């Protein structure tokens, strides 16, 4: 709860697309999963541990956050002059695209290709028409989660539940502090 926001600050803009950057962040998540369950053997699968801890992969989290952020821009919830960055074609639906289509920008290099707007626009145009016409952020996120492999947000009670044992809030604080310290050690090395 405390480590991930620090590591993934401004991840929507700085979206790691290279294998090196993605692997570094995923490695830290795998270490955290091992730490949560105190399983440090090579025979313990980090994938299973991440699933048990309900820690979705970086790529899935980023994709949901990116499309949600574009939704917020599109509906003027975030004050960005959207027409400077997007060519929105409302009402021009065909059988291959929905009624809220955003024209793709021409891309000449990887740096721009993997930046926020080109990636988000491609994902937006791939959404079903019933999803893009929603006006509520909560409904949009709920609909997006239904169509993706991303698990639902973990509640506070579930985040304190380690190995099936529900910890009271006072006992979960040292665990959170330990995870923060683990992240700081990994970042500094």
CSV table of C-alpha atoms in Angstrom, one decimal:
chain,number,residue,atom,x,y,z
A,1,UNK,CA,0.0,0.0,0.0
A,2,UNK,CA,2.9,2.4,0.6
A,3,UNK,CA,5.6,1.0,-1.6
A,4,UNK,CA,3.8,0.8,-4.9
A,5,UNK,CA,2.6,4.4,-5.1
A,6,UNK,CA,6.2,5.6,-4.5
A,7,UNK,CA,7.7,3.3,-7.1
A,8,UNK,CA,4.9,3.9,-9.7
A,9,UNK,CA,4.6,7.7,-9.2
A,10,UNK,CA,3.8,9.3,-12.6
A,11,UNK,CA,3.8,5.8,-14.2
A,12,UNK,CA,1.0,6.9,-16.5
A,13,UNK,CA,3.4,9.4,-18.1
A,14,UNK,CA,6.6,7.4,-17.6
A,15,UNK,CA,5.2,4.1,-18.8
A,16,UNK,CA,8.0,1.6,-18.7
A,17,UNK,CA,8.0,-0.1,-22.1
A,18,UNK,CA,11.6,-1.5,-22.2
A,19,UNK,CA,12.2,-4.9,-20.9
A,20,UNK,CA,14.8,-3.6,-18.5
A,21,UNK,CA,12.5,-1.1,-16.8
A,22,UNK,CA,9.6,-3.5,-16.6
A,23,UNK,CA,11.7,-6.3,-15.2
A,24,UNK,CA,13.1,-4.0,-12.5
A,25,UNK,CA,9.7,-3.0,-11.2
A,26,UNK,CA,8.3,-6.6,-11.5
A,27,UNK,CA,11.4,-7.9,-9.6
A,28,UNK,CA,10.6,-5.7,-6.7
A,29,UNK,CA,7.0,-6.9,-6.6
A,30,UNK,CA,8.2,-10.5,-6.7
A,31,UNK,CA,10.5,-9.7,-3.7
A,32,UNK,CA,7.6,-8.1,-1.9
A,33,UNK,CA,5.4,-11.2,-2.5
A,34,UNK,CA,8.2,-13.5,-1.1
A,35,UNK,CA,8.5,-11.1,1.9
A,36,UNK,CA,4.8,-11.1,2.6
A,37,UNK,CA,4.6,-14.9,2.8
A,38,UNK,CA,8.2,-15.4,4.2
A,39,UNK,CA,9.0,-17.8,1.3
A,40,UNK,CA,12.5,-17.3,0.1
A,41,UNK,CA,13.3,-20.7,-1.4
A,42,UNK,CA,13.9,-21.1,-5.1
A,43,UNK,CA,11.3,-23.8,-5.2
A,44,UNK,CA,8.5,-21.3,-4.2
A,45,UNK,CA,6.9,-19.9,-7.3
A,46,UNK,CA,6.9,-16.1,-7.3
A,47,UNK,CA,4.0,-16.1,-9.7
A,48,UNK,CA,1.9,-18.2,-7.3
A,49,UNK,CA,2.9,-15.9,-4.4
A,50,UNK,CA,1.8,-12.8,-6.4
A,51,UNK,CA,-1.5,-14.4,-7.2
A,52,UNK,CA,-2.1,-15.3,-3.6
A,53,UNK,CA,-1.2,-11.8,-2.5
A,54,UNK,CA,-3.5,-10.4,-5.3
A,55,UNK,CA,-0.7,-8.4,-6.9
A,56,UNK,CA,-1.5,-8.0,-10.6
A,57,UNK,CA,1.2,-7.7,-13.1
A,58,UNK,CA,2.6,-4.2,-13.9
A,59,UNK,CA,1.4,-4.3,-17.5
A,60,UNK,CA,-2.2,-5.0,-16.5
A,61,UNK,CA,-2.2,-2.3,-13.8
A,62,UNK,CA,-0.7,0.3,-16.2
A,63,UNK,CA,-3.1,-0.5,-19.0
A,64,UNK,CA,-6.1,0.1,-16.7
A,65,UNK,CA,-4.7,3.3,-15.2
A,66,UNK,CA,-3.7,4.6,-18.7
A,67,UNK,CA,-7.2,4.1,-20.1
A,68,UNK,CA,-8.9,5.5,-17.0
A,69,UNK,CA,-6.7,8.6,-17.3
A,70,UNK,CA,-7.7,9.1,-20.9
A,71,UNK,CA,-11.3,8.7,-19.9
A,72,UNK,CA,-10.8,11.5,-17.3
A,73,UNK,CA,-9.2,13.7,-19.9
A,74,UNK,CA,-11.9,12.9,-22.5
A,75,UNK,CA,-14.7,13.9,-20.0
A,76,UNK,CA,-12.9,17.1,-18.9
A,77,UNK,CA,-12.5,15.8,-15.3
A,78,UNK,CA,-8.7,16.5,-15.7
A,79,UNK,CA,-8.2,19.9,-17.2
A,80,UNK,CA,-6.0,19.3,-20.2
A,81,UNK,CA,-6.8,20.9,-23.6
A,82,UNK,CA,-7.7,17.5,-25.1
A,83,UNK,CA,-8.1,18.9,-28.7
A,84,UNK,CA,-4.4,19.8,-28.7
A,85,UNK,CA,-3.5,16.1,-28.2
A,86,UNK,CA,-6.4,14.2,-29.7
A,87,UNK,CA,-8.4,14.3,-32.9
A,88,UNK,CA,-11.8,13.1,-31.6
A,89,UNK,CA,-14.3,11.9,-34.1
A,90,UNK,CA,-17.7,11.8,-32.3
A,91,UNK,CA,-20.6,10.3,-34.3
A,92,UNK,CA,-18.5,8.9,-37.1
A,93,UNK,CA,-19.1,5.2,-36.3
A,94,UNK,CA,-18.5,2.5,-38.8
A,95,UNK,CA,-18.7,-1.2,-38.4
A,96,UNK,CA,-15.0,-1.2,-37.5
A,97,UNK,CA,-15.0,1.6,-34.9
A,98,UNK,CA,-17.3,3.0,-32.3
A,99,UNK,CA,-19.0,6.4,-32.1
A,100,UNK,CA,-16.3,8.0,-29.9
A,101,UNK,CA,-13.3,7.2,-32.1
A,102,UNK,CA,-10.0,9.0,-31.6
A,103,UNK,CA,-7.8,9.3,-34.7
A,104,UNK,CA,-4.4,7.7,-34.2
A,105,UNK,CA,-1.4,10.0,-34.4
A,106,UNK,CA,1.4,9.2,-36.9
A,107,UNK,CA,4.4,7.7,-35.0
A,108,UNK,CA,8.0,7.9,-36.2
A,109,UNK,CA,10.1,6.7,-33.3
A,110,UNK,CA,9.7,4.4,-30.3
A,111,UNK,CA,10.0,7.1,-27.7
A,112,UNK,CA,6.8,8.7,-29.0
A,113,UNK,CA,5.2,5.4,-30.0
A,114,UNK,CA,5.3,4.2,-26.4
A,115,UNK,CA,4.3,7.5,-24.8
A,116,UNK,CA,1.0,8.1,-23.1
A,117,UNK,CA,-1.3,9.4,-25.9
A,118,UNK,CA,-0.5,6.9,-28.8
A,119,UNK,CA,-0.8,3.9,-26.5
A,120,UNK,CA,-3.9,5.2,-24.7
A,121,UNK,CA,-5.6,6.1,-28.0
A,122,UNK,CA,-4.9,2.6,-29.4
A,123,UNK,CA,-6.4,1.0,-26.3
A,124,UNK,CA,-9.4,3.5,-26.3
A,125,UNK,CA,-10.3,2.6,-29.9
A,126,UNK,CA,-10.2,-1.1,-29.1
A,127,UNK,CA,-12.8,-0.7,-26.3
A,128,UNK,CA,-16.4,-1.8,-26.9
A,129,UNK,CA,-18.9,0.9,-27.8
A,130,UNK,CA,-20.9,0.3,-24.6
A,131,UNK,CA,-17.8,1.1,-22.5
A,132,UNK,CA,-16.7,4.4,-24.2
A,133,UNK,CA,-20.2,5.9,-24.0
A,134,UNK,CA,-20.3,5.7,-20.2
A,135,UNK,CA,-20.1,9.0,-18.3
A,136,UNK,CA,-19.3,7.8,-14.8
A,137,UNK,CA,-15.7,7.0,-13.9
A,138,UNK,CA,-16.7,4.3,-11.5
A,139,UNK,CA,-18.9,2.6,-14.1
A,140,UNK,CA,-16.1,2.8,-16.6
A,141,UNK,CA,-13.6,1.3,-14.3
A,142,UNK,CA,-16.0,-1.5,-13.3
A,143,UNK,CA,-16.8,-2.3,-17.0
A,144,UNK,CA,-13.0,-2.2,-17.8
A,145,UNK,CA,-12.2,-4.7,-15.0
A,146,UNK,CA,-15.0,-7.0,-16.2
A,147,UNK,CA,-13.4,-7.2,-19.6
A,148,UNK,CA,-9.8,-7.5,-18.5
A,149,UNK,CA,-7.8,-10.1,-16.5
A,150,UNK,CA,-7.1,-7.5,-13.7
A,151,UNK,CA,-8.5,-8.5,-10.3
A,152,UNK,CA,-10.7,-6.1,-8.4
A,153,UNK,CA,-9.2,-3.6,-5.9
A,154,UNK,CA,-8.2,-5.3,-2.7
A,155,UNK,CA,-10.1,-4.0,0.4
A,156,UNK,CA,-8.3,-2.9,3.6
A,157,UNK,CA,-9.4,-6.1,5.3
A,158,UNK,CA,-7.9,-8.2,2.5
A,159,UNK,CA,-4.7,-6.3,2.5
A,160,UNK,CA,-4.2,-7.2,6.2
A,161,UNK,CA,-5.0,-10.8,5.5
A,162,UNK,CA,-1.7,-12.7,5.1
A,163,UNK,CA,-1.7,-16.5,4.7
A,164,UNK,CA,-5.4,-16.6,5.7
A,165,UNK,CA,-4.8,-14.9,9.0
A,166,UNK,CA,-6.5,-11.5,9.5
A,167,UNK,CA,-4.2,-9.2,11.3
A,168,UNK,CA,-5.5,-6.2,13.3
A,169,UNK,CA,-4.4,-2.8,12.0
A,170,UNK,CA,-1.8,-2.4,14.7
A,171,UNK,CA,0.0,-5.6,13.6
A,172,UNK,CA,-0.1,-4.7,9.9
A,173,UNK,CA,1.9,-1.5,10.4
A,174,UNK,CA,5.2,-3.2,11.0
A,175,UNK,CA,4.7,-5.3,7.9
A,176,UNK,CA,4.0,-2.2,5.8
A,177,UNK,CA,7.1,-0.5,7.3
A,178,UNK,CA,9.2,-3.6,6.4
A,179,UNK,CA,7.9,-3.5,2.8
A,180,UNK,CA,8.9,0.1,2.5
A,181,UNK,CA,12.4,-0.6,3.9
A,182,UNK,CA,12.7,-3.5,1.5
A,183,UNK,CA,11.8,-1.3,-1.4
A,184,UNK,CA,14.3,1.4,-0.4
A,185,UNK,CA,17.1,-1.2,-0.1
A,186,UNK,CA,16.3,-2.6,-3.6
A,187,UNK,CA,16.2,0.9,-5.1
A,188,UNK,CA,19.5,1.8,-3.6
A,189,UNK,CA,21.3,-1.3,-4.9
